[in-house]
CSV table of C-alpha atoms in Angstrom, one decimal:
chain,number,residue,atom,x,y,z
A,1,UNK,CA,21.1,25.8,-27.2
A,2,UNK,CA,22.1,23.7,-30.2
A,3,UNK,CA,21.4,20.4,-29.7
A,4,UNK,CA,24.6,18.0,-29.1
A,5,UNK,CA,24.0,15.7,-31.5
A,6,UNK,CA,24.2,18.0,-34.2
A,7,UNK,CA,27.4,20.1,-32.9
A,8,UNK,CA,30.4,19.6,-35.4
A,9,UNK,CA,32.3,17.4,-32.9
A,10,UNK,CA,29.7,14.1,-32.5
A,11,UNK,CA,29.6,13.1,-28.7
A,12,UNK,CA,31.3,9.6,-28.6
A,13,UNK,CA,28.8,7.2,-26.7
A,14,UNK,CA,30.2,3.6,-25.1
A,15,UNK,CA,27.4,1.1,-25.2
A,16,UNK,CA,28.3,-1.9,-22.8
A,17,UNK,CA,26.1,-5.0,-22.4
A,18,UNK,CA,27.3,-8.8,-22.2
A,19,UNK,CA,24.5,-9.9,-24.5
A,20,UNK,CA,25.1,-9.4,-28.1
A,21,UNK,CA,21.3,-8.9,-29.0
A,22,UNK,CA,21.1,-5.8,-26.2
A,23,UNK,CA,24.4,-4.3,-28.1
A,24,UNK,CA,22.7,-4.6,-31.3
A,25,UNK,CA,19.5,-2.9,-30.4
A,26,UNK,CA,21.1,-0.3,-28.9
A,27,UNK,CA,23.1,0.8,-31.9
A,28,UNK,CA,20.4,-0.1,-34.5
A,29,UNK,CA,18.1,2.5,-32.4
A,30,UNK,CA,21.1,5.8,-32.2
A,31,UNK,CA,23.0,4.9,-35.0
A,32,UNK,CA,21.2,7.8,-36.8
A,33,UNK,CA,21.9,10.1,-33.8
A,34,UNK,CA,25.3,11.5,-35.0
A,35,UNK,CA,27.1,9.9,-32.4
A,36,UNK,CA,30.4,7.8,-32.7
A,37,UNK,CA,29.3,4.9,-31.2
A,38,UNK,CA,31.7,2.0,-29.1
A,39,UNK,CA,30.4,-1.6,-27.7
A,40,UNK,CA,31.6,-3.4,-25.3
A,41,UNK,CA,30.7,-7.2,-23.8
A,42,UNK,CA,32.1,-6.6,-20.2
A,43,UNK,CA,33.9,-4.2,-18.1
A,44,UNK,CA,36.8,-5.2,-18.9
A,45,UNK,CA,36.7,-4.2,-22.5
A,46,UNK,CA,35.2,-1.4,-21.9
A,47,UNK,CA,38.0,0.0,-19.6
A,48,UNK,CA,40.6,-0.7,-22.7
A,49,UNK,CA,38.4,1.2,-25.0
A,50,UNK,CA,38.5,4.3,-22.4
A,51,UNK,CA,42.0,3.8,-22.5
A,52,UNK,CA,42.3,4.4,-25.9
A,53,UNK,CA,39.2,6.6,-27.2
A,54,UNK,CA,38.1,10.0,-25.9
A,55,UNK,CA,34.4,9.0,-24.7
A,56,UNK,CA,31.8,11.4,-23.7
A,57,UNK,CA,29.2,9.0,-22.0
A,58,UNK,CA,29.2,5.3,-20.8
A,59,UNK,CA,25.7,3.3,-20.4
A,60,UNK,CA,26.5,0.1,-19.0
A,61,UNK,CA,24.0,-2.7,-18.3
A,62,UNK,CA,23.8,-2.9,-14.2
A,63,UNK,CA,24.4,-7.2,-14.5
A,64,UNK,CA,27.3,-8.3,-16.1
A,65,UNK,CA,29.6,-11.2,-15.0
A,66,UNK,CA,33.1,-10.5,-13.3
A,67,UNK,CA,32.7,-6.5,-13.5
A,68,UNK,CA,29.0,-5.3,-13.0
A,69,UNK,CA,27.9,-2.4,-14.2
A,70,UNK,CA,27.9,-0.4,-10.5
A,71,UNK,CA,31.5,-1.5,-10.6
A,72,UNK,CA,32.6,-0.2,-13.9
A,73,UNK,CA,31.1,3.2,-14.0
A,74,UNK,CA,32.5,3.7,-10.1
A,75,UNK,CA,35.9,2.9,-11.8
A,76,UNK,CA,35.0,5.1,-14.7
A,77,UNK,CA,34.3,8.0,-12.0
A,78,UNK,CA,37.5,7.8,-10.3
A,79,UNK,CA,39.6,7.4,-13.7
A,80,UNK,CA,37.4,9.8,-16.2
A,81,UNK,CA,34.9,11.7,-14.1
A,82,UNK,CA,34.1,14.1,-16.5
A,83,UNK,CA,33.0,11.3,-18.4
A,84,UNK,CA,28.8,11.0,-17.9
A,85,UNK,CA,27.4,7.6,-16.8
A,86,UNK,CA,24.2,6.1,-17.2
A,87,UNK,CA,22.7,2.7,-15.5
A,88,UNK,CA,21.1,0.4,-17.5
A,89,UNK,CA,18.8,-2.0,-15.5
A,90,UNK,CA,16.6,-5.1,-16.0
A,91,UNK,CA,15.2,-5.2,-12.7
A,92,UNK,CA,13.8,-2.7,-10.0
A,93,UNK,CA,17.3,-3.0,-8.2
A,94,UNK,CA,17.1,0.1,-5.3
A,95,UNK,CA,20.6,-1.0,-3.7
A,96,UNK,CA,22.3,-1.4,-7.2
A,97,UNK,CA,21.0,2.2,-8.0
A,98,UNK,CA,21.7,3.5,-4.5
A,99,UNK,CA,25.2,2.2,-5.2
A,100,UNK,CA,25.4,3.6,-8.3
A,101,UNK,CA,24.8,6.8,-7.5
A,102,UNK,CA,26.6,7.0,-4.4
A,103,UNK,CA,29.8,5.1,-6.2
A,104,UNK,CA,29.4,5.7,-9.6
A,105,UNK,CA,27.9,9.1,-9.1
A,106,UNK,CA,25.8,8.2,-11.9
A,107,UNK,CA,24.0,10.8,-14.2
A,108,UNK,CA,20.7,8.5,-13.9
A,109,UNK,CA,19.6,5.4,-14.9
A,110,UNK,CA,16.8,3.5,-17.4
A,111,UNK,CA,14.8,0.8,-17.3
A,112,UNK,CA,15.1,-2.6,-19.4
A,113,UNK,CA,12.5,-3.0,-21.3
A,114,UNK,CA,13.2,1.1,-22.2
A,115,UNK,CA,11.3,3.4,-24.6
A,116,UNK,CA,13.4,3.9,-27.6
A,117,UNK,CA,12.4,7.8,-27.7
A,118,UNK,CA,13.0,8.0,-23.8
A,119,UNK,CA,16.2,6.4,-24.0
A,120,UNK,CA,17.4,8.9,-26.9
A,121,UNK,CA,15.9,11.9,-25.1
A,122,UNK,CA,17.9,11.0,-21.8
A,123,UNK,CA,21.0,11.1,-23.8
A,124,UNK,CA,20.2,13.8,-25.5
A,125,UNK,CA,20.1,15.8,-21.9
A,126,UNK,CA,22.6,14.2,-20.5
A,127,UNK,CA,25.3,15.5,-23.3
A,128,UNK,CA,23.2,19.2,-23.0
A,129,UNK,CA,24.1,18.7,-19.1
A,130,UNK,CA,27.9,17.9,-20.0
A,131,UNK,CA,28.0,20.4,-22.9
A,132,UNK,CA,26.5,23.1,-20.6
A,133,UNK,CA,29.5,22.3,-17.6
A,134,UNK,CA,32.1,22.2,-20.1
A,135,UNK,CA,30.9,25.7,-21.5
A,136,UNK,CA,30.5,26.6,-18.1
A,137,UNK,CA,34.5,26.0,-16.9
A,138,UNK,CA,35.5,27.3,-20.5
A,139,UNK,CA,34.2,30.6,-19.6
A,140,UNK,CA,35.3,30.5,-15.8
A,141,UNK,CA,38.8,29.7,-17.0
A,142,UNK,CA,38.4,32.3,-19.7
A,143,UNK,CA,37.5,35.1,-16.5
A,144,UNK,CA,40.3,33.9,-14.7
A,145,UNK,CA,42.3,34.9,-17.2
A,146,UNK,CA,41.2,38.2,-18.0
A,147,UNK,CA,41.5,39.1,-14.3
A,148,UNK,CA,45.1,38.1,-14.4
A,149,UNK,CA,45.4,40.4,-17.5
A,150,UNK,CA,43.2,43.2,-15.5
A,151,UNK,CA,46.3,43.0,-12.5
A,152,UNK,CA,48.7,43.6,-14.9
A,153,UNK,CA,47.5,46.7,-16.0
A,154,UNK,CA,48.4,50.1,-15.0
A,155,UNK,CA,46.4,51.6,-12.9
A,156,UNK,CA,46.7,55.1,-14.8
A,157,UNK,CA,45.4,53.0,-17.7
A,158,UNK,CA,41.8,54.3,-17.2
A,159,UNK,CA,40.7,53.7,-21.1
A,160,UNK,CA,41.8,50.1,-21.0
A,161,UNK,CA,40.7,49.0,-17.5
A,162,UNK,CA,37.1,50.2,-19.2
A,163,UNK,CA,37.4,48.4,-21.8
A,164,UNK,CA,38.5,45.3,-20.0
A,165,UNK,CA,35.7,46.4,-17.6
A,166,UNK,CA,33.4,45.9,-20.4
A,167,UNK,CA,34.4,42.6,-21.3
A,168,UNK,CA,34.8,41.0,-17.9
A,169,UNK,CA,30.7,42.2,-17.4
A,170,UNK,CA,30.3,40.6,-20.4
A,171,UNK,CA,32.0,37.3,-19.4
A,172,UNK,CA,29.8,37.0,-16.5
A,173,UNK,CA,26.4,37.5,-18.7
A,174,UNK,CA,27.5,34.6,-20.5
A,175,UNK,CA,28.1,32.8,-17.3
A,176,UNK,CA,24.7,34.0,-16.0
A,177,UNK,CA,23.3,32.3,-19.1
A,178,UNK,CA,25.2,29.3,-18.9
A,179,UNK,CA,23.8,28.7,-15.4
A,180,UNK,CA,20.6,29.0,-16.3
A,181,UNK,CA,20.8,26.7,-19.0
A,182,UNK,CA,22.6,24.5,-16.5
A,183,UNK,CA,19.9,24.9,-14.2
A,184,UNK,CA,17.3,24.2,-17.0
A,185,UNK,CA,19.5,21.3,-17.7
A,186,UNK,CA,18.4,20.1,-14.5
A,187,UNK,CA,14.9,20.2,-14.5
A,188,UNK,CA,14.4,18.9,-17.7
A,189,UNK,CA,16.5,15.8,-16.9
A,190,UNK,CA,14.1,16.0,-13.9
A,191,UNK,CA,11.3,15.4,-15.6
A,192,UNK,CA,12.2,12.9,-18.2
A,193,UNK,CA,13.0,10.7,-15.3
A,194,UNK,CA,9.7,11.4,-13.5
A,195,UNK,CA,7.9,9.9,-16.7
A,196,UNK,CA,10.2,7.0,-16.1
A,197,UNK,CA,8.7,6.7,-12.5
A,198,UNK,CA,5.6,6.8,-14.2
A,199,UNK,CA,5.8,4.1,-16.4
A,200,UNK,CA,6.3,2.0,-12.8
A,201,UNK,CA,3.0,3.2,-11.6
A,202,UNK,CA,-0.5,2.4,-12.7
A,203,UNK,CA,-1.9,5.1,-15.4
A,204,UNK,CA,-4.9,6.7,-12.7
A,205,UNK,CA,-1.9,6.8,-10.0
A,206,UNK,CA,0.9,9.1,-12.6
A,207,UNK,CA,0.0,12.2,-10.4
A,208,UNK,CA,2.8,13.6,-10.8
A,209,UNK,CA,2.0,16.6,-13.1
A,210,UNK,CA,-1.1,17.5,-11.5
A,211,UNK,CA,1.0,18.3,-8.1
A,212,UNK,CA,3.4,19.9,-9.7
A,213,UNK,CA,1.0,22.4,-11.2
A,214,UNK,CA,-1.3,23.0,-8.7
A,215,UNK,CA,2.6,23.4,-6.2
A,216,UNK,CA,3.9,25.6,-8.9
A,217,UNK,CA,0.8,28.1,-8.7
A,218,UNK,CA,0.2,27.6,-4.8
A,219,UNK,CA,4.2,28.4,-4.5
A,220,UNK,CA,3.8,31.6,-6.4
A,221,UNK,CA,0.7,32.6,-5.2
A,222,UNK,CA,2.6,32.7,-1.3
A,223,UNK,CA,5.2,34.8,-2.9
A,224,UNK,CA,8.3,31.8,-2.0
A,225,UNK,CA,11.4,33.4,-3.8
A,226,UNK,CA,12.9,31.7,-7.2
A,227,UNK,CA,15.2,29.2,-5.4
A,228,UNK,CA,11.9,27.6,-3.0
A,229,UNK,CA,9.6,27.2,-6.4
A,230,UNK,CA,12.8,25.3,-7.9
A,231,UNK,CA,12.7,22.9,-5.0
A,232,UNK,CA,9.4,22.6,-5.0
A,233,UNK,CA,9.2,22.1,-8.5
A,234,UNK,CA,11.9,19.0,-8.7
A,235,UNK,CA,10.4,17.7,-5.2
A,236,UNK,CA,6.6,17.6,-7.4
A,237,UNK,CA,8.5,15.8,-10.3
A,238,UNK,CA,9.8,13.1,-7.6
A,239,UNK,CA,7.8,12.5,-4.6
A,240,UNK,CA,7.1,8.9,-5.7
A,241,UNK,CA,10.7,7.8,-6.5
A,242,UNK,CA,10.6,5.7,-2.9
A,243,UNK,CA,7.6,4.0,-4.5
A,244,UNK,CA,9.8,1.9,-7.2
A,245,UNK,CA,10.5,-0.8,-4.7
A,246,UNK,CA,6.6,-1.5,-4.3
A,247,UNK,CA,5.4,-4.9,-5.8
A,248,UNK,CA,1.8,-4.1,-7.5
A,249,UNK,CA,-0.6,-5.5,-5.1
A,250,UNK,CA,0.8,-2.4,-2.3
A,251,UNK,CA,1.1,0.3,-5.5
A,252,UNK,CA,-2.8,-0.6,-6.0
A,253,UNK,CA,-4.0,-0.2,-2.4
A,254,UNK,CA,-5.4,2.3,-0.8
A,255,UNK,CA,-3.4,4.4,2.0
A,256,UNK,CA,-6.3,3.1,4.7
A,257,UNK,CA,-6.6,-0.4,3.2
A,258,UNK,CA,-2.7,-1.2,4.1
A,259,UNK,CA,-2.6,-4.3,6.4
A,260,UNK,CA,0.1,-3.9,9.1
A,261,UNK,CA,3.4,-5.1,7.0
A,262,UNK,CA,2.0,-2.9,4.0
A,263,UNK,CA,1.7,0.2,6.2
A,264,UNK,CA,5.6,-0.6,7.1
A,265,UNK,CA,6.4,-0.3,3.7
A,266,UNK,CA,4.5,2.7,2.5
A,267,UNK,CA,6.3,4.6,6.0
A,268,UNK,CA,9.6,4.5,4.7
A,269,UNK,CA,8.6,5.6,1.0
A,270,UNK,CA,9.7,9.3,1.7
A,271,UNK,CA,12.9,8.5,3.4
A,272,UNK,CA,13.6,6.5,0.4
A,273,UNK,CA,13.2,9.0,-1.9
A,274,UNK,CA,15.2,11.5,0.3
A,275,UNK,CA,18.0,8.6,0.3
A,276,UNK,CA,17.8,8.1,-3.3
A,277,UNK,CA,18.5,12.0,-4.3
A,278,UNK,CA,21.1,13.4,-1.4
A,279,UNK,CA,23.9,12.4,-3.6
A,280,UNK,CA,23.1,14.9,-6.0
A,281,UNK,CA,24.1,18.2,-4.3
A,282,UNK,CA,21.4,20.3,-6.6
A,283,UNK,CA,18.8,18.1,-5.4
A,284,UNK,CA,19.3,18.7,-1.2
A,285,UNK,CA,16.3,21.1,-1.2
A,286,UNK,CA,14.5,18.8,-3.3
A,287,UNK,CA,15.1,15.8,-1.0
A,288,UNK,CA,14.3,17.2,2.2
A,289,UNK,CA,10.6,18.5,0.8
A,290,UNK,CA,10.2,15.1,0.1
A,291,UNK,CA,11.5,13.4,3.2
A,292,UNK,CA,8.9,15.3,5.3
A,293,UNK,CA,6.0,15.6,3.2
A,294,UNK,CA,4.2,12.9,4.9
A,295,UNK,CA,5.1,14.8,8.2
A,296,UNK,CA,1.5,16.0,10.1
A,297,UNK,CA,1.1,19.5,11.9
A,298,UNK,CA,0.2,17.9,15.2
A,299,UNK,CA,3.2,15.5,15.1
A,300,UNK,CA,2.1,12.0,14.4
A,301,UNK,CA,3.1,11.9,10.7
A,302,UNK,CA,6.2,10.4,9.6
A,303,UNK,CA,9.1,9.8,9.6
A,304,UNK,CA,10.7,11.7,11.9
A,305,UNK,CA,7.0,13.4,13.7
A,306,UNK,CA,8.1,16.6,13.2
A,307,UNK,CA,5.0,19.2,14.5
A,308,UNK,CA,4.0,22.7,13.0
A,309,UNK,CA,6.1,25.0,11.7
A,310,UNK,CA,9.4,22.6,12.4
A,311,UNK,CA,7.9,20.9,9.3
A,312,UNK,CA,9.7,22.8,6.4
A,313,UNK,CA,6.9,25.2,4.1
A,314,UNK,CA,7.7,23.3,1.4
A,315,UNK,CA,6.6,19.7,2.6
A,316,UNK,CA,3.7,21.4,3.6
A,317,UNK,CA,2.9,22.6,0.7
A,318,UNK,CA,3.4,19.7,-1.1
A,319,UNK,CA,1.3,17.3,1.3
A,320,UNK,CA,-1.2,19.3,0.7
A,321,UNK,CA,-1.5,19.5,-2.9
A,322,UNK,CA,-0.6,15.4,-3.0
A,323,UNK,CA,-3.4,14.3,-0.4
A,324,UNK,CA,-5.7,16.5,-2.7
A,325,UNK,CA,-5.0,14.7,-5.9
A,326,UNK,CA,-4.6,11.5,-4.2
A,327,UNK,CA,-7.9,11.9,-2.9
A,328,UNK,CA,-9.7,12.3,-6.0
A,329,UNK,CA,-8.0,9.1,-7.5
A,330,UNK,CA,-9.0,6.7,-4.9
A,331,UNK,CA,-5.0,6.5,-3.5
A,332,UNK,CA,-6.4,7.5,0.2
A,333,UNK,CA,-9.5,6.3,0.7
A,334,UNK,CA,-10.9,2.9,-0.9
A,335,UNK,CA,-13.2,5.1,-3.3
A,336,UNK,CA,-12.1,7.9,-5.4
A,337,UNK,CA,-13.5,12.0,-3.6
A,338,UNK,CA,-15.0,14.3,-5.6
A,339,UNK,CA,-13.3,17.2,-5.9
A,340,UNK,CA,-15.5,19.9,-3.3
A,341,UNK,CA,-15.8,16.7,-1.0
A,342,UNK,CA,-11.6,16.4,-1.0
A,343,UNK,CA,-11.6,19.9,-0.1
A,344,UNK,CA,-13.6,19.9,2.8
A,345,UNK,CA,-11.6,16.8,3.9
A,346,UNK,CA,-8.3,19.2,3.8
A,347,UNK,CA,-10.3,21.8,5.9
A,348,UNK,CA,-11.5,19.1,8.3
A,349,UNK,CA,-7.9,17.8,8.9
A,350,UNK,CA,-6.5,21.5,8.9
A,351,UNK,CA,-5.0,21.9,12.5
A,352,UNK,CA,-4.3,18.1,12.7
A,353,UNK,CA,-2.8,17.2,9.5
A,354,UNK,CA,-2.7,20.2,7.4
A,355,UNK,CA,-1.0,23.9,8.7
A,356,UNK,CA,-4.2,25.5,9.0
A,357,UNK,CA,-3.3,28.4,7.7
A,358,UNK,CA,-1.8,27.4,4.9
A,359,UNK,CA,-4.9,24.4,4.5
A,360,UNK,CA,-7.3,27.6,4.1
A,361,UNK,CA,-4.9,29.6,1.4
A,362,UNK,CA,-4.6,26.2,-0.5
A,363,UNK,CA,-8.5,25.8,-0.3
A,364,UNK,CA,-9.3,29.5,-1.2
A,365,UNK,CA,-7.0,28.7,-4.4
A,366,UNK,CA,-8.6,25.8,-5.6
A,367,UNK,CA,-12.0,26.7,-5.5
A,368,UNK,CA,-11.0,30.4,-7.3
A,369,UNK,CA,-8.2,29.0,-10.1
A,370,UNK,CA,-8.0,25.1,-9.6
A,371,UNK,CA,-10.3,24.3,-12.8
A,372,UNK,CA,-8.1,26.1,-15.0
A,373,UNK,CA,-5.1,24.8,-13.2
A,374,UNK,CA,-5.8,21.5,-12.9
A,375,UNK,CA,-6.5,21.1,-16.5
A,376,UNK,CA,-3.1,22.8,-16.9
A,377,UNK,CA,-4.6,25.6,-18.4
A,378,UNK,CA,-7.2,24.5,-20.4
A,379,UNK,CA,-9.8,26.8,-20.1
A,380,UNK,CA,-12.6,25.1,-18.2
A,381,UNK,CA,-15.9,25.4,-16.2
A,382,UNK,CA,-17.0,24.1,-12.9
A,383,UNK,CA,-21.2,23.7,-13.5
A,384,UNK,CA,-23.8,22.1,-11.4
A,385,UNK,CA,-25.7,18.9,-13.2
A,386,UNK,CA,-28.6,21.2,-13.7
A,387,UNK,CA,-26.9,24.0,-16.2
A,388,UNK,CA,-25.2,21.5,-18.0
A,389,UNK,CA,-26.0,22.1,-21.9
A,390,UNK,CA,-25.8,19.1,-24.1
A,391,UNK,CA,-22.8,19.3,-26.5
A,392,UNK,CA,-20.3,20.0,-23.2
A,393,UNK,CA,-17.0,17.8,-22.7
A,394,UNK,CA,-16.3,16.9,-19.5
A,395,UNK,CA,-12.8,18.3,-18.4
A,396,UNK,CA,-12.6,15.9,-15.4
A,397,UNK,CA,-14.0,11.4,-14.3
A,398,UNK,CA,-17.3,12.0,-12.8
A,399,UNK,CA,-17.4,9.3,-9.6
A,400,UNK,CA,-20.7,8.2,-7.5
A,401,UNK,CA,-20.4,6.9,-4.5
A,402,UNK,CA,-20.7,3.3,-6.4
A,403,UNK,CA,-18.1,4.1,-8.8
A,404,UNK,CA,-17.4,5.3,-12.2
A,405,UNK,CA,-20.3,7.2,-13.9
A,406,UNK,CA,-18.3,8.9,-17.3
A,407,UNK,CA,-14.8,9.3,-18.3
A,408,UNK,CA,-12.7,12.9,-19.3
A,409,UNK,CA,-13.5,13.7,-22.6
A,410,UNK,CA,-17.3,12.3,-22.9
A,411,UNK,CA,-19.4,14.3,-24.5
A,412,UNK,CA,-22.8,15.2,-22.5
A,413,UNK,CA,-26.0,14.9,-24.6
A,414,UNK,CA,-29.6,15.5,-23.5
A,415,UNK,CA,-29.7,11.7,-22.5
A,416,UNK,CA,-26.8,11.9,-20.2
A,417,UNK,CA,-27.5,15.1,-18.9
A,418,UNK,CA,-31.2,14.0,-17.5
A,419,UNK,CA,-29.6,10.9,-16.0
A,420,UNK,CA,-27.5,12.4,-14.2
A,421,UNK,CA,-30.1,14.8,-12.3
A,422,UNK,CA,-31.9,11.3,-11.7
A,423,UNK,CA,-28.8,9.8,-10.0
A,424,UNK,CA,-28.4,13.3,-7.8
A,425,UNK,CA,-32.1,12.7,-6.7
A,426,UNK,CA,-31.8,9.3,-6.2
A,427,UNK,CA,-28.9,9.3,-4.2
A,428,UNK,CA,-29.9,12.7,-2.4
A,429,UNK,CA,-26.4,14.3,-3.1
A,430,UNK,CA,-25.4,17.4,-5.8
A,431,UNK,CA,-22.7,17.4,-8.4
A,432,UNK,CA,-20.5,20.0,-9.8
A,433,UNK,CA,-18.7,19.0,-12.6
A,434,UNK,CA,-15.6,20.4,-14.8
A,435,UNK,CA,-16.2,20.5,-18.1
A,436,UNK,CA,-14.2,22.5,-21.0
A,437,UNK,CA,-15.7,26.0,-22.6
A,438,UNK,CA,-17.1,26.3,-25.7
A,439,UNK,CA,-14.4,27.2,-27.9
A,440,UNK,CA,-12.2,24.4,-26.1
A,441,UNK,CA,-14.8,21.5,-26.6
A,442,UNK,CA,-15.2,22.6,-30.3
A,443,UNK,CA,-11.5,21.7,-31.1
């Protein structure tokens, strides 16, 4: 799809912020976007500029005397809703963004400081998203029309109801396609703001992509139809969006290190999320995956204890696939598992925790395709210390039980390789390690 910045009509953007400087920054960094750009200092001003100018997206600081932000776009909702409205927010603010979304209905919402090239992708989506509606009711109203031109013909008309046939199957290709790119409208918004999530969380705990891989595979591997993998998909992208509220000291702790008032907090993470996303009608399936991921097969998870199969497949799925990357960052237990030893936890827990059934498929999986799917498709292998050649890249951190040994992308030479046997003997234990093949490690 052409991109909207470039189409022959430039989208008209409305920057609003009651500090000069923000204003300023803001159009120094899209003023070579194409866009006709409008500032505002305060609500006020900005409702007389959509009284006057057509305006195709608002992004309005969230903390503004008089009128705040939530305020204005709400207004701007009821008055212009086709009008898209983003959030622009200094502080981690969950019941201004709650609001926002619920009263604003808000498109999404970035973080101050922001990344200039985030900031510019988002609203790059988020005028694809309007474009792609627009289209969408263009070509709706355009088969609405053509079936009150198909009523009016005579029946006995056979050549020209054809015809019109013809066109009307056409009309709904090009709707078909218009979804899609819709629905790719969505995930892609998606993920640009799961890498905003990420940039809330410390760099070994941004697990978000690894999920989603090894969720996307799992999910098509059961054979769950297009509409499941899409929830899945956007649930992956999302899981920590409860997590924002956390201060650092409780996003740093392990699950089993949580004191009391800790453990409070991280029980109502999924609800959040849940919370957070149902007022986005595309993202209900999403939303309930999430709210029940944390939910256990025998009952005692949270938060609503639901037990076997009321738990819905896809929180299942996902638990599973999240516990085992969580695992191996240290995000469970106060030490970070190797991989073989996180997937024998999962089969311990299968029955308790884990649908059993599902725990074993999920196992079978990532011992037979995880390497290549963890390293999201790099072709890798999974070697014990002993047929390690020197030259090899490691694909994967290698962890002892007293902590880090060597990082992803090391390069193993004879030296390294022979202290690593040593530390196997030493501490009675075996390693298998990931490391990339030949022609990957010589790129």
């Amino acid at each position: 799809m052409e991109d909207v910045a470039q189409q022959a009509v430039p989208a008209s953007v409305l920057l609003v912020d009651d500090e000069p400087n923000v204003l300023s920054a803001l159009s120094r960094m899209l003023r070579h976007e194409g866009y006709v750009l409008h500032t505002a200092g305060d609500g006020h001003a900005a409702l007389a500029i959509l009284e006057r100018e057509p305006i195709d997206l608002v992004l309005s600081d969230a903390m503004m005397p008089g009128m705040d932000g939530v305020e204005l776009l709400s207004r701007v909702q009821q008055q212009w809703p086709e009008c898209l409205r983003l959030l622009l927010t200094g502080q981690c603010d969950l019941a201004a963004t709650d609001r926002a979304i619920n009263e604003g209905r808000i498109y999404g919402y970035l973080s101050k400081p922001w990344d200039d090239e985030g900031l510019r992708l988002t609203l790059r989506q988020a005028l694809q998203y309007q474009h792609t509606e627009r289209e969408q009711k263009r070509l709706e109203a355009l088969t609405q029309d053509q079936n009150r031109e198909l009523a009016e013909l005579n029946a006995s008309l056979e050549q020209r109801v054809e015809a019109r046939t013809q066109e009307l199957k056409q009309t709904a290709d090009m709707l078909e396609v218009a979804f899609r790119e819709l629905r790719k409208s969505y995930v892609t918004a998606t993920k640009v703001f799961s890498s905003l999530i990420n940039q809330r969380l410390p760099p070994r705990f941004q697990t978000n992509a690894k999920v989603g891989v090894l969720v996307q595979a799992f999910a098509k591997e059961l054979g769950l139809d297009e509409a499941q993998q899409h929830d899945l998909q956007l649930a992956a992208a999302l899981y920590n969006l409860g997590k924002l509220a956390w201060n650092d000291r409780l996003l740093a702790t392990p699950a089993e290190r949580l004191s009391v008032q800790q453990r409070e907090s991280y029980r109502l993470y999924p609800a959040t999320g849940e919370n957070l996303l149902m007022a986005l009608e595309h993202m209900e399936g999403a939303a309930k995956i999430i709210r029940h991921h944390r939910e256990r097969w025998n009952g005692s998870g949270f938060p609503d204890r639901l037990k076997g199969e009321a738990i819905p497949l896809g929180s299942r799925l996902l638990g599973l696939a999240v516990d085992f990357i969580e695992l191996q960052r240290g995000m469970i237990l106060p030490r970070q598992v190797m991989r073989p030893q996180a997937l024998e936890l999962l089969q311990k827990f299968a029955g308790r925790v884990y649908d059993p059934s599902l725990c074993q498929a999920f196992v079978t999986l990532c011992r037979d395709k995880a390497p290549d799917l963890e390293s999201q498709g790099r072709p890798v292998l999974a070697l014990e210390t002993r047929k390690l050649e020197p030259g090899m890249v490691l694909a994967e951190d290698i962890h002892s039980t007293s902590g880090m040994l060597l990082h992803e992308g090391k390069r193993l030479d004879t030296h390294l390789i022979d202290k690593l046997i040593r530390l196997e003997d030493a501490e009675n234990t075996r390693y298998t390690l990931l490391v990339y093949r030949e022609e990957e490690a010589d790129e």
